[in-house]
XYZ file of C-alpha atoms in Angstrom:
538
model
C -176.553 -16.390 -32.398
C -173.897 -13.722 -31.991
C -173.556 -14.584 -28.323
C -173.055 -18.280 -29.145
C -170.419 -17.509 -31.794
C -168.466 -15.345 -29.346
C -168.592 -18.136 -26.717
C -167.081 -20.672 -29.146
C -164.426 -18.162 -30.177
C -163.426 -17.811 -26.518
C -163.199 -21.609 -26.084
C -161.064 -21.897 -29.192
C -158.675 -19.218 -27.966
C -158.392 -20.878 -24.594
C -157.586 -24.203 -26.246
C -154.916 -22.647 -28.434
C -153.430 -20.901 -25.393
C -153.325 -24.185 -23.400
C -151.608 -26.051 -26.218
C -149.131 -23.212 -26.592
C -148.412 -23.245 -22.858
C -147.863 -27.022 -22.890
C -145.464 -26.808 -25.863
C -143.642 -23.941 -24.255
C -143.203 -25.900 -21.014
C -141.581 -28.819 -22.878
C -139.313 -26.423 -24.742
C -137.931 -24.817 -21.533
C -134.343 -26.013 -20.694
C -133.842 -27.617 -17.222
C -132.599 -25.453 -14.385
C -128.824 -24.896 -14.374
C -126.732 -26.401 -11.565
C -125.860 -23.817 -8.915
C -122.453 -24.831 -7.594
C -122.495 -23.446 -4.069
C -125.864 -24.322 -2.485
C -125.629 -28.070 -1.732
C -128.680 -28.791 -3.942
C -129.108 -30.850 -7.115
C -130.582 -27.947 -9.079
C -130.682 -29.605 -12.519
C -132.055 -32.918 -11.250
C -129.292 -35.096 -12.708
C -128.401 -36.703 -9.370
C -125.103 -34.785 -9.139
C -124.567 -31.988 -6.626
C -122.148 -29.048 -6.819
C -118.557 -30.111 -7.611
C -119.749 -33.627 -8.426
C -121.620 -32.166 -11.389
C -119.591 -31.566 -14.605
C -121.390 -28.216 -14.882
C -119.238 -27.023 -11.964
C -115.858 -27.991 -13.335
C -113.071 -25.645 -12.355
C -109.273 -25.921 -12.759
C -107.598 -27.647 -9.804
C -104.539 -25.866 -8.466
C -102.296 -27.918 -6.180
C -98.567 -28.477 -5.909
C -97.215 -31.513 -7.759
C -94.166 -32.917 -6.001
C -90.904 -33.082 -7.928
C -90.102 -36.049 -5.686
C -91.515 -39.202 -7.294
C -93.782 -41.425 -5.152
C -93.814 -38.799 -2.366
C -96.106 -40.770 -0.037
C -94.467 -44.192 -0.615
C -97.727 -45.663 -1.891
C -96.351 -47.111 -5.152
C -94.627 -50.350 -4.245
C -93.342 -53.550 -5.780
C -93.742 -55.589 -2.586
C -95.032 -55.449 0.963
C -92.218 -55.149 3.519
C -91.891 -58.052 5.933
C -88.925 -56.746 7.909
C -86.634 -53.750 8.374
C -84.488 -52.119 5.662
C -86.725 -52.986 2.691
C -86.738 -49.557 1.035
C -86.408 -51.292 -2.331
C -90.126 -52.168 -2.088
C -91.025 -48.471 -2.543
C -90.912 -47.471 -6.218
C -88.125 -44.962 -7.194
C -86.783 -44.592 -3.638
C -83.127 -45.375 -2.885
C -81.320 -46.346 0.295
C -79.240 -43.189 0.136
C -76.829 -44.243 2.917
C -75.186 -47.461 4.060
C -77.225 -47.357 7.303
C -80.626 -48.402 6.014
C -83.981 -46.679 6.418
C -87.065 -48.846 7.002
C -90.075 -49.077 4.686
C -93.278 -49.286 6.724
C -96.622 -50.205 5.179
C -99.930 -51.420 6.569
C -99.831 -54.333 4.103
C -96.801 -55.785 5.896
C -94.139 -54.700 8.400
C -95.325 -51.952 10.765
C -92.067 -51.035 12.479
C -90.016 -51.912 15.529
C -91.537 -53.257 18.730
C -91.550 -50.500 21.333
C -91.266 -47.733 18.711
C -94.684 -47.783 16.995
C -95.576 -45.552 14.063
C -98.345 -43.063 14.998
C -101.617 -43.934 13.289
C -103.160 -43.005 10.991
C -100.286 -42.448 8.581
C -100.839 -38.920 7.132
C -101.176 -39.814 3.449
C -102.054 -43.350 2.454
C -100.687 -46.534 3.985
C -96.901 -46.210 3.673
C -94.123 -44.194 5.283
C -90.401 -44.456 6.124
C -88.618 -44.800 9.474
C -85.047 -43.690 10.152
C -82.469 -43.516 12.950
C -80.229 -40.664 14.046
C -77.391 -42.602 15.654
C -77.348 -46.097 17.086
C -76.927 -46.448 20.836
C -77.050 -49.161 23.483
C -77.034 -52.868 22.742
C -73.705 -54.192 21.482
C -72.188 -50.754 20.962
C -72.862 -47.164 19.984
C -72.227 -45.379 16.702
C -73.251 -41.682 16.717
C -72.596 -41.517 12.964
C -75.089 -44.262 12.179
C -77.415 -41.884 10.324
C -80.093 -43.165 7.961
C -81.290 -41.378 4.811
C -83.638 -42.059 1.931
C -83.080 -40.395 -1.432
C -84.557 -40.037 -4.905
C -83.826 -38.544 -8.308
C -86.188 -35.638 -8.957
C -88.672 -35.734 -11.829
C -87.335 -32.301 -12.864
C -84.401 -30.329 -11.449
C -84.676 -27.538 -8.909
C -83.600 -24.524 -10.941
C -81.068 -22.086 -9.594
C -82.627 -18.859 -8.365
C -86.208 -20.216 -8.157
C -87.973 -20.298 -4.787
C -89.211 -23.746 -3.730
C -91.120 -25.090 -0.757
C -90.468 -28.560 0.661
C -93.456 -29.594 2.800
C -93.556 -32.929 4.620
C -94.710 -34.792 7.723
C -92.361 -35.930 10.495
C -93.592 -38.672 12.827
C -92.531 -39.209 16.427
C -92.720 -42.369 18.479
C -92.409 -42.213 22.289
C -90.517 -39.274 23.802
C -87.573 -41.455 24.861
C -86.830 -42.634 21.330
C -87.931 -39.459 19.496
C -86.291 -36.472 21.236
C -86.295 -33.040 19.501
C -84.287 -33.176 16.283
C -83.208 -31.247 13.184
C -84.373 -32.569 9.807
C -82.178 -31.598 6.862
C -82.971 -31.424 3.142
C -79.836 -32.313 1.137
C -79.323 -31.858 -2.593
C -76.809 -32.812 -5.272
C -76.243 -31.801 -8.890
C -76.163 -35.393 -10.164
C -78.229 -38.533 -9.598
C -74.939 -40.421 -9.867
C -74.209 -39.280 -6.295
C -76.932 -41.610 -5.001
C -76.212 -43.575 -2.897
C -73.386 -41.855 -1.023
C -70.733 -43.225 1.342
C -70.866 -46.704 -0.190
C -69.097 -49.190 2.089
C -68.807 -46.719 4.967
C -71.546 -47.154 7.586
C -70.010 -44.415 9.758
C -69.804 -41.704 7.068
C -72.584 -39.787 8.782
C -74.447 -37.100 6.838
C -74.146 -36.647 3.018
C -72.008 -33.496 3.264
C -69.241 -35.540 4.907
C -68.642 -36.850 1.367
C -68.321 -35.109 -1.997
C -71.076 -33.681 -4.189
C -73.731 -32.875 -1.569
C -74.893 -29.693 0.127
C -77.480 -28.812 2.744
C -80.400 -26.960 1.149
C -82.187 -26.227 4.403
C -83.206 -27.634 7.778
C -85.970 -27.381 10.348
C -85.967 -28.094 14.114
C -88.995 -30.065 15.274
C -90.232 -32.025 18.298
C -93.191 -34.173 19.229
C -94.340 -37.392 20.876
C -96.544 -40.185 19.461
C -97.786 -37.916 16.664
C -97.220 -36.580 13.143
C -96.287 -32.954 12.545
C -96.440 -31.057 9.266
C -93.394 -28.901 8.615
C -91.653 -27.217 5.690
C -88.324 -25.939 4.404
C -88.066 -23.031 1.943
C -85.093 -22.985 -0.375
C -83.660 -21.037 -3.321
C -80.913 -23.225 -4.838
C -77.809 -21.557 -6.225
C -77.324 -24.323 -8.811
C -79.558 -26.866 -10.484
C -80.348 -29.793 -8.156
C -81.145 -33.202 -9.666
C -81.340 -35.513 -6.635
C -82.281 -35.199 -2.972
C -81.878 -36.960 0.375
C -83.692 -36.395 3.645
C -82.725 -37.330 7.188
C -80.912 -36.097 10.304
C -78.317 -33.344 10.563
C -74.553 -33.884 10.905
C -74.358 -33.428 14.697
C -73.002 -36.460 16.557
C -75.367 -37.310 19.404
C -74.814 -39.212 22.631
C -77.872 -41.073 23.896
C -78.491 -44.236 25.910
C -81.133 -45.542 23.491
C -81.470 -45.345 19.716
C -83.493 -42.463 18.292
C -86.147 -43.091 15.663
C -88.464 -40.974 13.488
C -90.748 -41.270 10.441
C -91.466 -39.149 7.354
C -94.314 -39.140 4.829
C -95.967 -37.093 2.041
C -92.869 -35.239 0.819
C -94.187 -32.437 -1.421
C -91.444 -30.443 -3.165
C -92.654 -27.803 -5.647
C -92.171 -24.170 -6.623
C -93.551 -21.921 -3.904
C -96.173 -20.357 -6.149
C -98.012 -23.674 -6.555
C -98.583 -23.830 -2.771
C -100.560 -20.562 -2.702
C -103.968 -22.218 -2.573
C -103.000 -25.445 -0.854
C -105.161 -26.055 2.217
C -103.264 -25.993 5.505
C -104.459 -27.125 8.942
C -104.541 -24.500 11.656
C -103.991 -26.301 14.937
C -103.601 -29.948 15.920
C -105.676 -32.593 14.144
C -107.640 -33.283 17.338
C -107.954 -29.708 18.616
C -111.508 -28.510 19.086
C -110.587 -25.261 17.325
C -108.918 -26.995 14.374
C -109.429 -25.059 11.170
C -108.428 -25.260 7.531
C -107.055 -22.164 5.827
C -105.865 -20.839 2.482
C -104.119 -17.483 1.981
C -106.442 -14.487 2.262
C -106.853 -11.929 -0.470
C -109.578 -9.281 -0.385
C -110.126 -9.613 -4.156
C -110.987 -13.323 -3.891
C -114.327 -14.979 -3.112
C -114.181 -18.298 -1.236
C -116.518 -21.297 -0.974
C -115.684 -24.435 1.048
C -116.777 -27.996 0.157
C -116.746 -31.377 1.836
C -116.746 -34.437 -0.419
C -117.670 -32.145 -3.337
C -120.815 -30.646 -1.713
C -120.900 -27.003 -0.677
C -120.761 -26.120 3.007
C -123.319 -23.354 2.852
C -122.160 -20.206 4.612
C -118.475 -21.182 4.663
C -117.248 -18.350 2.455
C -114.090 -17.157 4.225
C -110.440 -18.054 3.675
C -110.635 -20.016 6.932
C -113.137 -22.820 7.353
C -115.237 -21.897 10.390
C -115.329 -25.427 11.829
C -114.701 -29.032 10.879
C -117.641 -31.053 9.594
C -116.261 -34.501 10.375
C -114.015 -36.836 8.429
C -113.899 -36.250 4.707
C -112.190 -34.557 1.775
C -112.222 -30.767 1.987
C -111.721 -28.317 -0.892
C -112.129 -24.597 -1.410
C -113.225 -22.840 -4.599
C -111.838 -19.357 -5.230
C -113.068 -16.751 -7.675
C -111.048 -13.661 -8.514
C -111.154 -11.049 -11.282
C -107.630 -11.975 -12.320
C -107.654 -15.790 -12.205
C -111.369 -16.625 -12.343
C -112.525 -19.929 -10.850
C -110.020 -22.272 -9.235
C -110.383 -25.353 -7.013
C -107.813 -26.309 -4.404
C -106.491 -29.793 -4.088
C -108.294 -31.982 -1.572
C -107.379 -32.097 2.096
C -108.276 -35.507 3.514
C -109.208 -35.117 7.172
C -109.413 -38.180 9.382
C -109.593 -37.440 13.075
C -106.953 -39.703 14.671
C -108.274 -42.428 16.924
C -105.981 -44.491 19.112
C -106.858 -47.893 20.528
C -105.362 -49.857 23.378
C -106.225 -53.082 25.171
C -105.974 -54.058 28.826
C -106.520 -57.391 30.507
C -107.129 -57.446 34.275
C -108.027 -60.266 36.681
C -109.613 -59.567 40.064
C -110.695 -61.888 42.850
C -114.323 -62.704 43.534
C -115.864 -59.973 45.677
C -113.344 -57.328 44.609
C -114.011 -54.292 42.392
C -111.898 -52.613 39.726
C -112.003 -48.926 38.818
C -111.962 -48.436 35.061
C -111.770 -44.675 34.636
C -115.175 -43.500 35.922
C -116.681 -46.991 36.213
C -116.468 -49.262 39.259
C -116.639 -52.813 37.941
C -117.208 -56.102 39.728
C -118.417 -58.419 36.933
C -116.245 -59.981 34.278
C -116.670 -58.891 30.666
C -115.389 -56.542 27.979
C -115.682 -52.815 28.643
C -114.841 -49.743 26.573
C -114.115 -46.144 27.436
C -112.958 -43.158 25.414
C -110.401 -40.795 26.892
C -108.497 -37.846 25.508
C -104.780 -38.020 24.775
C -102.386 -35.200 25.548
C -103.111 -33.923 22.021
C -106.905 -34.057 22.535
C -107.325 -37.092 20.276
C -109.738 -39.878 21.158
C -108.174 -42.918 22.746
C -110.479 -45.932 22.943
C -109.475 -48.296 25.737
C -110.753 -51.884 25.714
C -110.694 -53.683 29.052
C -111.078 -57.431 29.375
C -111.996 -58.007 33.021
C -111.814 -61.524 34.440
C -113.140 -62.517 37.872
C -111.247 -65.361 39.530
C -113.715 -67.444 41.527
C -112.613 -69.359 44.652
C -112.874 -72.867 43.299
C -112.188 -76.199 44.941
C -110.051 -78.497 42.832
C -110.080 -82.221 43.611
C -106.933 -84.216 42.943
C -106.550 -87.980 43.183
C -102.861 -88.838 43.366
C -100.599 -91.765 44.215
C -97.065 -91.928 45.522
C -94.518 -94.608 46.249
C -93.808 -95.188 49.954
C -90.479 -93.378 49.626
C -92.018 -90.300 47.953
C -94.134 -87.268 48.843
C -96.792 -85.230 47.012
C -96.483 -81.445 46.887
C -99.343 -78.906 46.858
C -98.026 -75.372 46.914
C -95.448 -75.370 49.704
C -97.054 -78.298 51.566
C -95.694 -81.853 51.301
C -97.672 -84.995 52.066
C -95.888 -88.293 52.743
C -98.690 -90.699 53.673
C -102.063 -91.687 52.215
C -105.043 -89.651 53.345
C -107.454 -86.814 52.488
C -105.976 -83.330 52.743
C -107.302 -79.781 52.212
C -104.883 -77.043 51.163
C -105.625 -73.339 50.639
C -103.519 -71.551 48.047
C -103.208 -68.075 46.557
C -103.364 -67.748 42.771
C -101.038 -65.516 40.773
C -103.672 -62.776 41.177
C -103.824 -63.194 44.977
C -107.181 -64.992 44.937
C -108.117 -67.988 47.087
C -107.947 -71.467 45.599
C -108.735 -74.697 47.478
C -107.153 -78.038 46.653
C -108.775 -81.256 47.900
C -106.148 -83.998 47.775
C -106.951 -87.703 48.029
C -103.558 -89.407 48.353
C -102.844 -93.134 48.226
C -99.898 -95.491 47.620
C -99.025 -97.242 44.428
C -99.669 -100.938 45.137
C -97.191 -103.704 44.355
C -96.589 -107.165 45.766
C -93.393 -109.137 45.948
C -93.904 -112.617 47.427
C -91.749 -113.472 50.442
C -91.320 -117.069 49.261
C -91.763 -119.277 46.207
C -91.389 -122.962 45.430
C -90.145 -123.803 41.923
C -91.208 -127.505 41.927
C -93.218 -127.531 38.694
C -96.532 -128.007 40.485
C -97.981 -124.954 38.747
C -98.153 -122.991 41.985
C -95.566 -120.329 42.855
C -93.093 -121.756 40.356
C -91.748 -118.279 39.430
C -90.658 -115.298 41.479
C -92.121 -112.090 39.936
C -93.562 -108.719 40.943
C -97.326 -108.124 40.960
C -99.424 -104.959 41.247
C -102.655 -103.135 40.361
C -103.555 -101.791 36.904
C -101.494 -98.617 37.438
C -98.289 -100.701 37.154
C -97.450 -100.744 33.454
C -94.393 -103.015 33.376
C -91.572 -104.571 35.344
C -88.803 -102.886 33.422
C -86.116 -104.954 35.092
C -85.853 -107.694 37.728
C -82.562 -108.801 39.272
C -81.939 -111.618 41.794
C -78.797 -111.918 43.942
C -77.600 -114.784 46.155
C -76.534 -114.295 49.750
C -72.988 -113.450 48.666
C -74.296 -110.611 46.461
C -73.710 -112.338 43.136
C -76.190 -111.597 40.326
C -77.745 -114.929 39.375
C -80.828 -113.762 37.380
C -81.804 -110.710 35.294
C -84.850 -110.054 33.084
C -86.350 -106.979 31.354
C -89.801 -105.920 30.136
C -91.851 -108.367 32.183
C -95.613 -108.069 32.305
C -96.799 -107.507 35.881
C -98.979 -110.225 37.438
C -97.869 -112.827 34.890
C -96.936 -115.794 37.089
C -95.412 -117.704 34.176
C -92.458 -115.305 33.912
C -89.729 -114.283 36.327
C -87.048 -116.333 38.108
C -87.610 -120.081 37.906
C -85.104 -120.936 40.701
C -82.263 -121.963 38.368
C -78.876 -120.343 37.952
C -76.590 -121.232 35.026
C -78.682 -124.318 34.286
C -78.623 -125.719 37.832
C -81.270 -125.606 40.525
C -80.415 -123.057 43.155
C -80.436 -124.257 46.789
C -83.058 -123.324 49.276
C -82.397 -120.156 51.191
C -82.846 -116.409 51.277
C -82.272 -114.334 48.121
C -82.270 -110.595 47.404
C -84.204 -108.915 44.555
C -84.143 -105.452 42.983
C -86.841 -104.297 40.532
C -87.564 -101.189 38.438
C -91.316 -100.665 38.055
C -92.966 -98.449 35.431
C -96.234 -96.775 36.510
C -98.981 -94.976 34.604
C -97.555 -91.510 35.426
C -94.554 -92.369 33.271
C -92.122 -92.610 36.169
C -89.992 -95.629 37.069
C -89.705 -96.582 40.749
C -87.070 -98.853 42.252
C -87.852 -101.352 44.982
C -85.911 -104.174 46.638
C -86.339 -106.820 49.267
C -85.700 -110.458 50.145
C -87.566 -113.730 49.677
C -87.090 -117.429 50.448
C -86.681 -120.209 47.889
C -88.320 -123.411 49.081
C -87.877 -126.839 47.537
């Protein structure tokens, strides 16, 4: 009995222990989200920075220039000089900058904006002098300006960071970009009524705050100007320097993403290291040996990327870096949107049958659409689309008619008489083309005599022909002295109840020879003139 009691005591203890374990398992809190391992640790479907558990203050410069990337707009531009579509921006000068946006106008033909635009869908284009055409004006200098959301304070260090875009090398030679400032928004715009004022400092109230020399071709370049103003600045303008240039063609540039802020707020802004298409492109933030770094793409940790420089790019996306330091704790940088530029171009080529065409590394002989990817001078992908057409030697048959006084032309050959002819031609692409010509005369019949005696046979003189004669537009009859004795218009061909009835001015004309002249309309829309003589018989 004692053994049995002990056995039941053991079972009871085990049962109590199992229930306790089950209750304890329900009472355990879920695992906490670890913010740097790329795993959904707490099972809520949110990973790393996408999880509210990983919230951290975002530190990024906020531009004192309103609408710095020209995204806020009241309209889509449909032509040049529509800066008023961009919210808060002002045509600072009489020569007008151009608002460019993918929703509408995309710039001048022959001076394309490099794509993609660095930040968003809008940017601004501007000239530095106007040359060629109907005249040159080296002081035609275009500027855009804005009132700042807060003044630049005297004695404070600021950084002005922005993108400059270059079209082709002929229209975008090396240039100096200048950052101008004024102590009052009332000084915008400047030089009103004077298109040749030039730069803002040629008028009152403006000063140059800094400049940067820059060059490029068919690309965007990120640059910056550092400035410590000596007085409070309330409005700005950006554009070319004051130097008068002398070119044969107009120069043209673009700017976008104008970030103006105190220098301290740029400390943890991500910067590219190298060109956007370079194989060794990297992203960097300032290094400090007291700071721990962790990089993210689209909010998910890039495991192992724990240096101030991102080791490599992980494709298109939004990159951020989290920093931890004893002094400042956790901070998150603003996002850096990376889109590897991709250029596209189209070609259309026609070759003759039997020929081949070399398309980069491909030797083509069949028509169709082909693609190839090549590298630009800046190592970006350029996708080329080729539409290849093969012109086949075809024989074209032509049935044509001419009047006896005319000829028919095929290429440089002329044919004057009815017959079957074969002509070999070269197309615009140098390919063979064969024309088979079947040439005949337009038929018409003018009787050589008629007898207007009311017997119902040959009572009228008229012109007859086949179905390709549409009308006898006019018929004139002259006597032997050359006097016009009959004229009619719009006669139906082959109608023997119309025409000249042998009377002139109410009296029967005498027998004899008469002259006729007729204008005949044919089915090709042309009118032919014919003439001849006939005999009136009584």
